[in-house]
């Protein structure tokens, strides 16, 4: 999809000095084979393709990990037909996947300090054991707003959380 979007939109976006950042993720139940029989597993496969977005974070109560995905935004370069590619991850139960816009990590407080990735991971770890995607997303947004204090928001703050049960 990202390759087709870039092929269709590159000229228009380039001429208007614009680009589009987005991520696409799919979750597929993982099947395993034992003794020649197909059995459902509690895990999932996640495919992610990214165009100009920050890497998603995989989180469990044991820690966080940036998932290494990324490429330039759609419209940034006249890319070859297969410039964008899917990355595939094995997602265990009780894992939260946090997708966020750069407005989260780039939010600033009164002294100009960025919220940053370390603080984002600490914030996720405070609440990830709830296992509730809405609660995790709400906690992140509230934490960023509290950190920023009275500083006017300068970018969108988007958070999408998916929890593998």
XYZ file of C-alpha atoms in Angstrom:
165
model
C 0.000 0.000 0.000
C 2.785 2.458 0.886
C 4.600 1.722 -2.380
C 1.410 2.309 -4.380
C 0.639 5.528 -2.473
C 4.133 6.844 -3.118
C 3.918 5.998 -6.828
C 0.545 7.742 -7.163
C 1.204 10.757 -4.932
C 4.917 11.522 -5.243
C 4.682 14.165 -8.001
C 1.766 16.012 -6.381
C 3.322 15.919 -2.912
C 6.769 16.911 -4.205
C 5.362 19.847 -6.197
C 3.501 21.080 -3.094
C 6.513 20.449 -0.803
C 4.483 18.013 1.288
C 4.766 14.435 2.471
C 2.666 11.946 4.415
C 3.797 10.027 7.484
C 1.876 6.880 8.351
C 2.182 3.333 9.622
C 0.219 0.263 8.689
C 0.039 -2.765 10.967
C -1.781 -6.068 10.703
C -2.164 -8.731 13.351
C -2.532 -12.355 12.360
C -3.174 -15.239 14.775
C -0.167 -17.524 14.795
C -0.670 -21.182 14.011
C 1.844 -23.763 15.058
C 2.270 -27.302 13.886
C 2.654 -30.165 16.313
C 2.791 -33.768 15.150
C 1.550 -32.699 11.725
C -1.562 -30.940 13.103
C -2.307 -27.237 12.834
C -3.012 -25.762 16.284
C -3.819 -22.187 17.225
C -1.293 -20.478 19.461
C -1.854 -17.619 21.892
C 0.733 -15.578 19.992
C 0.245 -13.393 16.915
C 2.314 -12.252 13.995
C 2.346 -8.508 13.458
C 3.400 -6.939 10.194
C 4.301 -3.254 10.200
C 5.193 -0.942 7.352
C 6.250 2.572 8.263
C 6.651 5.775 6.304
C 8.126 8.579 8.371
C 6.647 7.550 11.733
C 8.584 6.793 14.893
C 9.090 3.127 15.640
C 6.376 1.406 17.659
C 7.250 0.147 21.124
C 6.639 -3.407 22.273
C 6.070 -3.475 26.031
C 5.545 -6.037 28.771
C 5.886 -5.611 32.535
C 9.494 -6.790 32.002
C 10.524 -3.927 29.718
C 10.120 -1.984 26.490
C 11.712 -2.397 23.097
C 11.589 -0.120 20.064
C 10.578 -2.257 17.093
C 13.025 -1.498 14.273
C 10.799 -0.312 11.438
C 10.965 2.810 9.381
C 11.401 4.540 6.091
C 10.993 8.036 4.709
C 7.498 9.569 4.480
C 5.359 8.980 1.396
C 6.265 11.651 -1.142
C 9.750 12.298 0.246
C 11.623 10.518 -2.551
C 10.742 9.141 -5.988
C 11.256 5.660 -4.616
C 11.617 2.510 -6.672
C 8.493 0.321 -6.822
C 9.459 -1.710 -3.721
C 10.976 0.973 -1.470
C 8.666 0.231 1.499
C 8.658 -3.210 3.079
C 6.817 -5.003 5.869
C 8.652 -6.000 9.006
C 7.277 -9.037 10.831
C 7.239 -9.524 14.603
C 6.145 -12.409 16.802
C 3.885 -10.979 19.534
C 3.493 -12.935 22.772
C 0.409 -12.674 25.024
C 0.429 -9.774 27.539
C 2.403 -7.594 25.118
C 1.294 -4.039 24.425
C 2.264 -2.427 21.130
C 2.347 1.371 21.416
C 2.178 3.424 18.228
C 2.668 7.154 18.728
C 3.263 10.300 16.755
C 6.425 12.337 17.191
C 4.348 14.919 19.065
C 4.562 12.633 22.107
C 8.351 12.344 22.328
C 8.919 15.919 21.114
C 6.535 17.549 23.629
C 8.464 20.141 25.638
C 8.148 21.472 29.166
C 8.710 25.064 30.354
C 12.507 24.645 30.232
C 12.507 23.254 26.679
C 13.247 19.682 27.767
C 11.734 17.003 25.516
C 9.468 14.277 26.875
C 11.690 11.863 24.929
C 11.823 8.123 24.408
C 13.204 7.225 27.834
C 10.372 9.037 29.602
C 7.851 7.458 27.202
C 9.140 3.980 28.045
C 9.046 4.753 31.797
C 5.462 5.970 31.408
C 4.442 2.814 29.547
C 6.042 0.603 32.218
C 4.024 2.397 34.929
C 0.769 1.085 33.442
C 1.451 -1.760 30.977
C 0.515 -4.436 33.507
C -3.091 -3.154 33.392
C -3.389 -5.004 30.077
C -5.941 -2.411 28.955
C -5.144 -0.569 25.716
C -7.397 2.426 26.468
C -5.962 2.839 29.977
C -2.391 2.698 28.648
C -3.075 5.256 25.896
C -4.874 7.599 28.316
C -2.026 7.352 30.846
C 0.541 8.278 28.168
C -1.424 11.330 26.999
C -2.050 12.525 30.572
C 1.631 12.046 31.471
C 2.799 14.060 28.465
C 0.345 16.881 29.222
C 1.418 16.929 32.881
C 5.089 17.034 31.809
C 4.441 19.911 29.370
C 2.624 21.940 31.996
C 1.433 25.255 30.569
C 3.485 25.024 27.372
C 1.225 25.258 24.330
C 0.987 22.032 22.360
C 2.866 22.443 19.061
C 2.140 19.105 17.370
C -0.462 16.380 17.401
C -0.243 13.854 20.218
C -1.517 10.596 18.839
C -1.279 7.272 20.661
C -2.698 3.938 19.537
C -2.223 0.915 21.766
C -2.904 -2.719 20.904
C -2.686 -5.335 23.644
C -2.190 -9.002 22.768
C -4.308 -10.932 25.249
